[in-house]
XYZ file of C-alpha atoms in Angstrom:
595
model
C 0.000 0.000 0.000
C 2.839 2.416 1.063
C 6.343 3.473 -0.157
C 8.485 -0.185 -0.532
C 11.524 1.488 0.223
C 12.350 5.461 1.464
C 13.970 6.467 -1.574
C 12.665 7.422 -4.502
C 12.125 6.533 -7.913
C 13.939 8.597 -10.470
C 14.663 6.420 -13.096
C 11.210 6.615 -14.075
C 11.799 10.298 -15.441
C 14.862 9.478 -16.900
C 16.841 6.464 -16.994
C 20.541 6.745 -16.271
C 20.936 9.557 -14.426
C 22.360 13.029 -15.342
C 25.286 11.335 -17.339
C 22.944 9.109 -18.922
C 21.780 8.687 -22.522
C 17.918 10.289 -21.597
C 19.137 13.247 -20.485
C 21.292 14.176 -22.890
C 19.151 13.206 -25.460
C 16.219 15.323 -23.988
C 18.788 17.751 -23.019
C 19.828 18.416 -26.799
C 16.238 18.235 -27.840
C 15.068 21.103 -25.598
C 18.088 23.337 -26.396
C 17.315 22.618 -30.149
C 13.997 23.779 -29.539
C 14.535 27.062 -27.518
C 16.976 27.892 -29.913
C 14.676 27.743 -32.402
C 12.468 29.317 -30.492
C 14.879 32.433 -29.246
C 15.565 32.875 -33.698
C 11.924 33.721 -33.907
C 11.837 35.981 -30.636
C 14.392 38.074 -31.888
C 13.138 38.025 -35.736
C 10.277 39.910 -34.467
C 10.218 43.597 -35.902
C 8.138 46.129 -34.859
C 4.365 44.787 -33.640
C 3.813 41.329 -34.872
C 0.720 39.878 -36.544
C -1.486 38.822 -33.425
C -1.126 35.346 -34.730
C 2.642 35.056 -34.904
C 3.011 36.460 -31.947
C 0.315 33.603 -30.537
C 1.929 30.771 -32.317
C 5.784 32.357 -30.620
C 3.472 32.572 -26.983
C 2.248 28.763 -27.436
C 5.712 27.635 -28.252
C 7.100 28.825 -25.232
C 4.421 27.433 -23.520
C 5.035 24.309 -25.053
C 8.802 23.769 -24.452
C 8.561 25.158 -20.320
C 6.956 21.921 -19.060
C 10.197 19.867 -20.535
C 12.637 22.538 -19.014
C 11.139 22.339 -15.531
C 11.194 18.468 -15.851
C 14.831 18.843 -16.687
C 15.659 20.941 -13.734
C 13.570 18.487 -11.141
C 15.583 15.598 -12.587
C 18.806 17.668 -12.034
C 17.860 19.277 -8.859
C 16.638 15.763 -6.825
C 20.325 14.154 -8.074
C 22.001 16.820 -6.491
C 19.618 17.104 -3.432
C 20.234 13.190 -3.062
C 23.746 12.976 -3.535
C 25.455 15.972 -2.437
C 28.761 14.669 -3.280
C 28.680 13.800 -6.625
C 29.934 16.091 -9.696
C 27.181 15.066 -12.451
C 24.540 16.682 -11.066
C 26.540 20.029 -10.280
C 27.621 19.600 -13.712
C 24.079 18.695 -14.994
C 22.203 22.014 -13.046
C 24.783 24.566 -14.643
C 24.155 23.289 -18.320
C 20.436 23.686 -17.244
C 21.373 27.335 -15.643
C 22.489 28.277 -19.368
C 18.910 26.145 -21.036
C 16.764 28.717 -18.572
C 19.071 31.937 -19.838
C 17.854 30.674 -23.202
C 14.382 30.370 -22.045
C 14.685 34.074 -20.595
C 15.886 35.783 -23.489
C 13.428 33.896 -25.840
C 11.085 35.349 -23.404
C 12.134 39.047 -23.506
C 11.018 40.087 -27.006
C 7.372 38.850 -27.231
C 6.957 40.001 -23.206
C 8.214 43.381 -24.091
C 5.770 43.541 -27.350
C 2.756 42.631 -25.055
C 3.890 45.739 -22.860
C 4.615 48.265 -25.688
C 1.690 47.548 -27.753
C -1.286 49.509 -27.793
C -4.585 48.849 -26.226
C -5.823 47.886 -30.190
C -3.242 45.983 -30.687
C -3.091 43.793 -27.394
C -7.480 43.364 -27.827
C -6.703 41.541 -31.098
C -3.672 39.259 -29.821
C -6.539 38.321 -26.525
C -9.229 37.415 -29.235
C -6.742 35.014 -30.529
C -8.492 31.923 -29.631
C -5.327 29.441 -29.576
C -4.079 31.621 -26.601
C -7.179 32.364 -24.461
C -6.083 30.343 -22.219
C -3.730 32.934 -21.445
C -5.805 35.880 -21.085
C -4.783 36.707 -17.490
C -0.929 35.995 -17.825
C -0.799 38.318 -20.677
C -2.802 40.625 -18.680
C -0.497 40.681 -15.818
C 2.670 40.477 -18.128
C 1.462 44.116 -19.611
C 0.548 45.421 -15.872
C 4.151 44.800 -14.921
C 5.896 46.489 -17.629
C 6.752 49.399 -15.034
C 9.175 46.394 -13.356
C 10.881 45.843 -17.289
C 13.581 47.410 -18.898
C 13.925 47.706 -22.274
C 14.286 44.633 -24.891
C 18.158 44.431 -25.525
C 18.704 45.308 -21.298
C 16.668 42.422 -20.315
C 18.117 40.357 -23.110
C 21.225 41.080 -21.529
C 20.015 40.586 -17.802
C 18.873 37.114 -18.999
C 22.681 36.537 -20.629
C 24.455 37.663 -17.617
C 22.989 35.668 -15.216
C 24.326 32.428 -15.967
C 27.360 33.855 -14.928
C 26.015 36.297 -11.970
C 23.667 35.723 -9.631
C 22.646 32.390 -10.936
C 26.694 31.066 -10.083
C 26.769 32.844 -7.082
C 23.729 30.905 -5.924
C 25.181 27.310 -7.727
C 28.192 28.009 -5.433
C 26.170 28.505 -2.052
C 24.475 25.332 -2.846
C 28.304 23.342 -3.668
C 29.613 24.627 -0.729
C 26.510 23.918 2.005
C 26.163 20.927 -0.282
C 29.592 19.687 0.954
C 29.701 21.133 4.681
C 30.592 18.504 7.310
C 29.905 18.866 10.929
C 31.561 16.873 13.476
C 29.421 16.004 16.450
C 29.563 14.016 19.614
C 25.884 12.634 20.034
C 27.611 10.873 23.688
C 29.011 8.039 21.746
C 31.989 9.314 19.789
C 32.502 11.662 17.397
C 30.824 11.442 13.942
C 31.059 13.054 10.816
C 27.594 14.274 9.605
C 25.921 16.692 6.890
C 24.868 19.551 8.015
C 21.455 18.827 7.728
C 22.169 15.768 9.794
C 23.849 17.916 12.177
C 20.787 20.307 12.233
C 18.201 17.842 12.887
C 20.315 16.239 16.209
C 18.871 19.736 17.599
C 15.417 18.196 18.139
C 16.902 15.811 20.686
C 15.392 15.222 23.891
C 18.658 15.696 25.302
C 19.804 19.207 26.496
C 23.228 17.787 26.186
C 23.084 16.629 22.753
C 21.064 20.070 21.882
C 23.806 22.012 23.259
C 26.529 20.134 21.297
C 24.739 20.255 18.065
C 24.225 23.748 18.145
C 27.993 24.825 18.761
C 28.868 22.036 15.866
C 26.669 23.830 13.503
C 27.501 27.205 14.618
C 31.212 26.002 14.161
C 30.634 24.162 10.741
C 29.457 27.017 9.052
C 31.505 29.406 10.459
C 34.326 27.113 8.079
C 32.166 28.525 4.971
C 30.811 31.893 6.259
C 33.203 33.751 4.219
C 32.383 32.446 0.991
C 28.645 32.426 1.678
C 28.920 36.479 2.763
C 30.603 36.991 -0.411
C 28.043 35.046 -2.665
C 25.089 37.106 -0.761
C 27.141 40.494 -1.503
C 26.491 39.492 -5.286
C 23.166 37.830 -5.312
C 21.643 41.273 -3.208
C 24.049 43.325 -5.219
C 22.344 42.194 -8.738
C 18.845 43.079 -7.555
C 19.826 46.187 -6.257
C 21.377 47.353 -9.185
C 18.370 45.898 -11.060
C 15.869 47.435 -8.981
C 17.714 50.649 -8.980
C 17.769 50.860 -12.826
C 14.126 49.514 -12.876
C 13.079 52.706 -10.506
C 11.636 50.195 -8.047
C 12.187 49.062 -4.249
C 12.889 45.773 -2.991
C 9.664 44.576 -2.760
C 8.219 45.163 -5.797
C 9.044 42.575 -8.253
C 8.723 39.974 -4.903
C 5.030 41.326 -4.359
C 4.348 40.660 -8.027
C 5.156 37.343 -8.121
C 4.036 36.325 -5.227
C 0.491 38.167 -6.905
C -0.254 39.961 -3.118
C -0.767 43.760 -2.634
C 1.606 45.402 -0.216
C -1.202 46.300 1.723
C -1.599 42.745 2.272
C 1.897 42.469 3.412
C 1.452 45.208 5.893
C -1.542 43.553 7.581
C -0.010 40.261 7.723
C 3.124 41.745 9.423
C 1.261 43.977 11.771
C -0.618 40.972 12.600
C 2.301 38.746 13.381
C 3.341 41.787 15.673
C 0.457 41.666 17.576
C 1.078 37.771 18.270
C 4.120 38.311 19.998
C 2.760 38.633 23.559
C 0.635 35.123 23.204
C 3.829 33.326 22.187
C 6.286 35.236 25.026
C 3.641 33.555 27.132
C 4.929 30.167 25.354
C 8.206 30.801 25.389
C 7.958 31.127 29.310
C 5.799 28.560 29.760
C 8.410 25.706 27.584
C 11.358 27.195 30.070
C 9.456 26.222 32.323
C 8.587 22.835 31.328
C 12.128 22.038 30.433
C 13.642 23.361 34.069
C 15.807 26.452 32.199
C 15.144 30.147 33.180
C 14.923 31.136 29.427
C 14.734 29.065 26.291
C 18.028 29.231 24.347
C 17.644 28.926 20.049
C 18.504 24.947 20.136
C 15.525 24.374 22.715
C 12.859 25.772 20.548
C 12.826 22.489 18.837
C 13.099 20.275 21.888
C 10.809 18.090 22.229
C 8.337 17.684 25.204
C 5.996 15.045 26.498
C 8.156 11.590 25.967
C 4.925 9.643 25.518
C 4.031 8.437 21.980
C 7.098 10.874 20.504
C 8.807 8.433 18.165
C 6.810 8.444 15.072
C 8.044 5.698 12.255
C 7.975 6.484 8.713
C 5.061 3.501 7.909
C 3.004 4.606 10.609
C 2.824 8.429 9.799
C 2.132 7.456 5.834
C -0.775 5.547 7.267
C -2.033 8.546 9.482
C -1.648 11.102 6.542
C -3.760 9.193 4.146
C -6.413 7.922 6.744
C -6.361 12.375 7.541
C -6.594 13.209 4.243
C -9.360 10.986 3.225
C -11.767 12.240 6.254
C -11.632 15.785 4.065
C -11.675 14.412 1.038
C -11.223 11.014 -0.741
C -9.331 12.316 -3.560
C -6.415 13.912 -1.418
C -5.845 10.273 0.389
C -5.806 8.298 -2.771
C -3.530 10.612 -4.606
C -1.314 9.973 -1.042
C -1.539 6.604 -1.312
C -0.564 6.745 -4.925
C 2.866 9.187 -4.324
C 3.954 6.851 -1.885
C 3.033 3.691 -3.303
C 4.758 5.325 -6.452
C 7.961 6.175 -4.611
C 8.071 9.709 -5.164
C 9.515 10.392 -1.932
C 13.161 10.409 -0.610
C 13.424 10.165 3.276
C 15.947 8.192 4.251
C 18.681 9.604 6.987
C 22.296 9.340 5.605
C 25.590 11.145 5.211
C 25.544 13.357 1.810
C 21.896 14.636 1.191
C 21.639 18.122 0.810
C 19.467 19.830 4.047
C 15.770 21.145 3.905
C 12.964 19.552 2.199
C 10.979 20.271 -1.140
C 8.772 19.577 -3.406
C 9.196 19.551 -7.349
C 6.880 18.822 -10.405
C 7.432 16.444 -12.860
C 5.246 18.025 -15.245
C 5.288 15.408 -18.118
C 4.517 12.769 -16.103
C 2.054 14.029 -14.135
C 3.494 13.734 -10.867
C 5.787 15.124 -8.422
C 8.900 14.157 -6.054
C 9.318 15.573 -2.627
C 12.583 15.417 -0.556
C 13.267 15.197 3.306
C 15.192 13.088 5.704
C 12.590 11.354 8.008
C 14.152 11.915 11.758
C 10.876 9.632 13.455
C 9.609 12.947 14.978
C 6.361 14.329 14.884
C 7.977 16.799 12.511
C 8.998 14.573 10.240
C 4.962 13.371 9.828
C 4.102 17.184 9.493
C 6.706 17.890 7.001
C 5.734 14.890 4.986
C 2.215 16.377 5.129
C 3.128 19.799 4.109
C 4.928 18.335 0.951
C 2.317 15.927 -0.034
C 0.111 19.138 0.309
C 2.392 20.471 -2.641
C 2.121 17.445 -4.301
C -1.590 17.337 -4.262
C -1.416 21.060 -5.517
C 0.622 20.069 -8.248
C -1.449 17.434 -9.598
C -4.950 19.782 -9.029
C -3.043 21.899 -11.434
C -1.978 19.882 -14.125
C -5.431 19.572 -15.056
C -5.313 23.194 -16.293
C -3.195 24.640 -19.040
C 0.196 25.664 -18.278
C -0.011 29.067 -18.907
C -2.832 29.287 -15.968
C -0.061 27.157 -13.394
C 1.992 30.045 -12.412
C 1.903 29.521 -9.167
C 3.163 32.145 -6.710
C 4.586 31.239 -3.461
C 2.133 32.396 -1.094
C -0.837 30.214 -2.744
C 1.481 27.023 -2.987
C 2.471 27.185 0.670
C -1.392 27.359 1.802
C -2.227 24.073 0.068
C 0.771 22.458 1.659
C 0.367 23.927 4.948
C -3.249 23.081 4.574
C -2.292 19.539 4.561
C -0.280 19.566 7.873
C -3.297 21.517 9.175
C -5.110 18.191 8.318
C -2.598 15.904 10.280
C -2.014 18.491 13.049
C -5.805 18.335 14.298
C -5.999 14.783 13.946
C -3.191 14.006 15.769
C -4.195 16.217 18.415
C -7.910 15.082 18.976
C -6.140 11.376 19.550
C -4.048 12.055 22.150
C -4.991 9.892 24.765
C -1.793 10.948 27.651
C -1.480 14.465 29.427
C 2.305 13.850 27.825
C 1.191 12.902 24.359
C -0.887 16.058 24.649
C 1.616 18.034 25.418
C 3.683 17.220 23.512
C 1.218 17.955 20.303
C 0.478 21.295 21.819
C 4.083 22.190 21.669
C 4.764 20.912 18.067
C 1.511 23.451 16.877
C 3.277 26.111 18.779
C 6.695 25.530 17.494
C 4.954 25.929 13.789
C 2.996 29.463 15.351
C 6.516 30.372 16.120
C 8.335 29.593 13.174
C 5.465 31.825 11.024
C 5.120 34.540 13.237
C 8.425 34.981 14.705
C 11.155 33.559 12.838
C 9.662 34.181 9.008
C 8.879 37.489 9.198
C 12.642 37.950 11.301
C 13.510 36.941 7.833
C 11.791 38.987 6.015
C 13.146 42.002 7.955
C 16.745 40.729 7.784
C 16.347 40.441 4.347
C 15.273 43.780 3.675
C 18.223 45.123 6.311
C 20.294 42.973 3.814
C 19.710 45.513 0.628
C 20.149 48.888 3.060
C 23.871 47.093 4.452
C 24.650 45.851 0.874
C 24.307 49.667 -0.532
C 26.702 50.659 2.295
C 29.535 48.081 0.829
C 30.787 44.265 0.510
C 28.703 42.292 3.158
C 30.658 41.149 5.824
C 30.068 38.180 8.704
C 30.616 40.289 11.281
C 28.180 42.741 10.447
C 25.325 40.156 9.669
C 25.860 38.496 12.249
C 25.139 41.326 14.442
C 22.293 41.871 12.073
C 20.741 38.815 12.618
C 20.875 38.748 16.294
C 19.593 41.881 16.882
C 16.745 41.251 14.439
C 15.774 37.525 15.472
C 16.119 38.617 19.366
C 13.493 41.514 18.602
C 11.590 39.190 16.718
C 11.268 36.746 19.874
C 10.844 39.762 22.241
C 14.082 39.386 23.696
C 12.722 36.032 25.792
C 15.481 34.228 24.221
C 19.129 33.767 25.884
C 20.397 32.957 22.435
C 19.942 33.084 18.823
C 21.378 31.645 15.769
C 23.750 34.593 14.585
C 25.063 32.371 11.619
C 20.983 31.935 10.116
C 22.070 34.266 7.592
C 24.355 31.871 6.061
C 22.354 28.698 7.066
C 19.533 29.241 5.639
C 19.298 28.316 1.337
C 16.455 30.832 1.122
C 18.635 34.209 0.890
C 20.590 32.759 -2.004
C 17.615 31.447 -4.822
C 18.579 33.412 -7.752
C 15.265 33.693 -9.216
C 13.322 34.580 -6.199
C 13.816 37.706 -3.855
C 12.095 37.428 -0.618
C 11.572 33.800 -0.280
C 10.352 34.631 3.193
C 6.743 35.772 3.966
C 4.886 33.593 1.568
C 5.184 30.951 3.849
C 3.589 33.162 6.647
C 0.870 34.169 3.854
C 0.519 30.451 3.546
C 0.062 29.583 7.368
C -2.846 31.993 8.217
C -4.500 31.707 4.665
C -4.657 28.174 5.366
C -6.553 28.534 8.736
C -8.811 30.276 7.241
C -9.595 27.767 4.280
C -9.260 25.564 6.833
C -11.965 27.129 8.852
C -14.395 27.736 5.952
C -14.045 24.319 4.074
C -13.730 21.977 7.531
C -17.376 21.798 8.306
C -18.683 21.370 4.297
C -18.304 18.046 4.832
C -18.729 15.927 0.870
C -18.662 19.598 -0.837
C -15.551 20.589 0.691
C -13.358 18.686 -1.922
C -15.260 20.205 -4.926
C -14.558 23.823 -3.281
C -10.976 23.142 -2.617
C -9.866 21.955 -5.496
C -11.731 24.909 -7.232
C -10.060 27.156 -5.091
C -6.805 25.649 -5.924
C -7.302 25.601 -9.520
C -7.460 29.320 -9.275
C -4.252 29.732 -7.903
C -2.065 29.330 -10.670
C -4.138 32.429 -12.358
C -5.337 34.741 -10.377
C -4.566 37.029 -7.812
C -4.351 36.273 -3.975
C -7.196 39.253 -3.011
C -9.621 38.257 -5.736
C -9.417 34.344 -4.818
C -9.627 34.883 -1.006
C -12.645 37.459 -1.857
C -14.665 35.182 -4.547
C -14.262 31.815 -2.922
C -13.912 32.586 0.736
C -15.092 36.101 1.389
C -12.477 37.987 2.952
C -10.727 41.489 2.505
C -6.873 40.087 2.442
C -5.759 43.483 2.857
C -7.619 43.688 6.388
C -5.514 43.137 10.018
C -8.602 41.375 11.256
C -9.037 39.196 8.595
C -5.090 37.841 9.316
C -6.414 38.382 13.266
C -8.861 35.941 12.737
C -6.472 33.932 11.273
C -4.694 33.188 14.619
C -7.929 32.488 16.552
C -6.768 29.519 17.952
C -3.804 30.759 19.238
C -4.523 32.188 22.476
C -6.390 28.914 23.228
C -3.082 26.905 22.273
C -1.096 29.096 24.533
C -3.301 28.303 27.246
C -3.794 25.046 26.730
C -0.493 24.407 26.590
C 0.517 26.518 29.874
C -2.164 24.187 31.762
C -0.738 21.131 29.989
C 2.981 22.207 31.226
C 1.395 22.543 35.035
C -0.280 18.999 34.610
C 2.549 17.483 33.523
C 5.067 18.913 36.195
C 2.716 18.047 38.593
């Protein structure tokens, strides 16, 4: 019924691996075909006939779904085996295939922005391309973010050997960091995402080391990954700067929210802090410190029931997933039956977890290393929740898939929502509840604390970078003084060095990689909250809503399907209803179990 084995299955995209036969061949084939492609984008003079410009649109619709598949199949190699050359070697010939894609973009993008309002009515009553009525509508409402054809042509050329190596060379160099740790029987050599996850221990002791070994195993690297952040936030701002626009303006278009909405959500996470200082207080407490240092925010609490194997969480996802809706638990049961999951814990796998499409096959793989926690079974959820996305939106043309970040992390936070509440309605032990009130209030504090900390850092990030090089010393002070604000100064340490641990300041393609996940929290208690008590129509709504996500914008879904002003701090207020009742709960569940 369930995944045979916890790796996955790749040789069913292609066989051989990146230095096999399949990819090159399909390698070759797509760089044929955006070359092709790219002649005809820049044989365009003046406006085009609305119908070559369709035929040039559909194209490049065409070949996308065979690049991304390329990068997934490149991407899980390297994810899986850190260590090995091909698939380093295998992502930077893709890096120069998406350059290709980008400038084979630039001319017909930068006709549907130049053209007049005559002109772009005739190319929408093109019928071949109706399906991309509201891309090409948003493509001509961000013109303000473009620069002209040949710059952007030239942004798109540079890359490959700008920010896009600076970010290969983060993920080489993390890719390769070892950490030696003494778990209290000898010293071992680990990755440093095994190294990261021996900070959920039980044990203070083994906390305490594994913090100082991480802290010290990045510190080998933090050079090099201060210099590739100087050029990664250097290229935006010299981009945004010639563009006339701030930091946040290309990330708010993407992720397809309005700033006002960004406010709200921030101000709201603000107002949280006093509900989870109570928390903090309440977990020193419980764990017999006088304040909570970074490596005990993690720590586990309540003993009973806390080992969680990798068959029996599969089980309780699907079973969870099929009480809201039948669909979600047999496309679970499917993914893992399939094996497109990698979880098993061993030396050379890249940190972090993910989830990527495989777009011709109709499917997905998602990445982890399964630690038998109760966050393993929620991060399993959350990428099966991306997984299920995926698949509710290859049933719509790809054009209408372009999926921001802040709509993709509600349907796979959605999904842990699913397993959270489960899990806690079973508990059947004062330390089994406890313990499940904790892991819900880790996840409050990692949206409303520690991602918008990011978000601010980042930010702090472009005002240091215009000042000069940036330097470790510097962000580290940075970082502490923003994460320790963040937690309202309740803890006795922080992780100075998140700035360089963490892969999500050095994405290339994607600025701000931050607050869509706290977007994607609260959004989800509120679908959550609306769709829970449909009962059988609650499917049919969600996967409607979902459909929508890959074409429209976040205020206009969340105010046709749902109701709600996005741009309103009450409506992200409402959002965290629960949590004052967690906090509580939690405090009395610390006093019950001490006593």
């Amino acid at each position: 019924m369930f995944a045979p084995a916890p790796t996955w299955d790749l040789e069913a995209i292609l066989p051989g691996g990146p230095v096999g036969a399949a990819f090159e061949a399909e390698y070759h084939a797509v760089k044929g075909a955006l070359g092709a492609i790219l002649a005809r984008s820049e044989a365009l003079e003046g406006e085009p006939h609305p119908a070559v410009l369709a035929s040039l649109l559909l194209d490049l619709e065409r070949v996308g779904p065979r690049l991304d598949q390329l990068y997934t199949f490149a991407g899980c190699h390297a994810a899986a085996d850190a260590t090995s050359e091909a698939p380093v070697r295998a992502e930077a010939r893709l890096a120069a295939l998406g350059a290709l894609s980008g400038r084979a973009w630039v001319a017909p993008r930068d006709r549907v922005v130049r053209m007049d309002d005559a002109s772009f009515a005739a190319l929408l009553a093109e019928p071949s391309i109706g399906h991309m009525r509201n891309m090409l509508v948003s493509d001509r409402r961000q013109g303000r973010l473009r620069l002209s054809d040949k710059e952007e042509s030239l942004v798109a050329q540079l890359s490959q050997d700008g920010i896009v190596a600076w970010g290969s060379l983060y993920d080489v160099e993390s890719g390769s960091l070892k950490v030696t740790l003494d778990r209290g029987q000898g010293e071992e050599e680990l990755s440093a995402g095994q190294a990261e996850q021996a900070m959920w221990s039980s044990d203070r002791a083994v906390r305490q080391r594994a913090f100082a070994a991480v802290q010290a195993g990045w510190s080998t690297i933090a050079r090099r990954c201060a210099t590739a952040l100087t050029h990664i936030t250097g290229t935006r701002l010299t981009l945004n700067d010639r563009r006339g626009i701030d930091e946040l303006e290309e990330p708010l278009v993407q992720s397809r929210v309005a700033r006002r909405t960004l406010e709200a959500i921030i101000e709201a996470c603000r107002e949280a802090q006093p509900l989870l200082v109570r928390y903090f207080r309440a977990k020193a407490r419980a764990l017999g410190v006088p304040k909570l240092e970074w490596h005990d925010l993690a720590a586990p609490l309540g003993h009973e029931g806390g080992g969680v194997n990798y068959d029996a969480a599969q089980a309780l996802i699907v079973e969870q997933f099929g009480a809201f809706a039948p669909g979600m638990a047999s496309f679970a049961q499917r993914a893992l039956a399939e094996r497109w999951i990698e979880v098993e814990d061993r030396g050379g796998k890249r940190a972090g977890g993910f989830c990527a499409e495989v777009p011709l096959l109709l499917q997905s793989r998602i990445f982890m290393t399964w630690a038998n926690t109760d966050k393993s079974t929620s991060t399993l959820a959350h990428e099966l929740g991306h997984a299920f996305h995926n698949e509710v939106l290859f049933e719509v043309p790809v054009a209408q898939r372009r999926l921001p970040m802040t709509l993709a992390e509600t349907a796979s936070t959605f999904a842990e929502a699913l397993v959270r509440e489960a899990s806690r309605a079973r508990a059947s032990t004062p330390g089994e509840h406890l313990r499940l009130l904790d892991a819900s209030l880790q996840d409050a504090t990692a949206f409303l604390c520690n991602i918008p900390a990011r978000f601010e850092l980042e930010r702090e990030l472009y005002r240091m970078r215009r000042e000069g090089p940036l330097e470790v010393a510097p962000l580290n002070e940075a970082t502490t003084r923003i994460y320790d604000a963040w937690y309202a100064h309740e803890l006795a340490t922080v992780d100075k060095l998140f700035w360089a641990r963490k892969l999500h300041f050095y994405i290339p393609g994607v600025a701000f990689y931050n607050y869509p996940y706290t977007f994607g929290y609260l959004f989800a208690n509120l679908v959550y909250a609306h769709y829970r008590p449909l009962g059988a129509e609650a499917e049919a709504g969600y996967r409607r809503l979902l459909r929508r996500t890959g074409d429209d914008e976040a205020e206009v879904i969340a105010r046709e399907e749902l109701g709600l002003d996005l741009g309103d701090v009450a409506t992200w207020r409402r959002a965290m209803g629960g949590l004052q009742a967690d906090v509580e709960a939690f405090e009395r569940a610390v006093g019950d179990v001490a006593g």
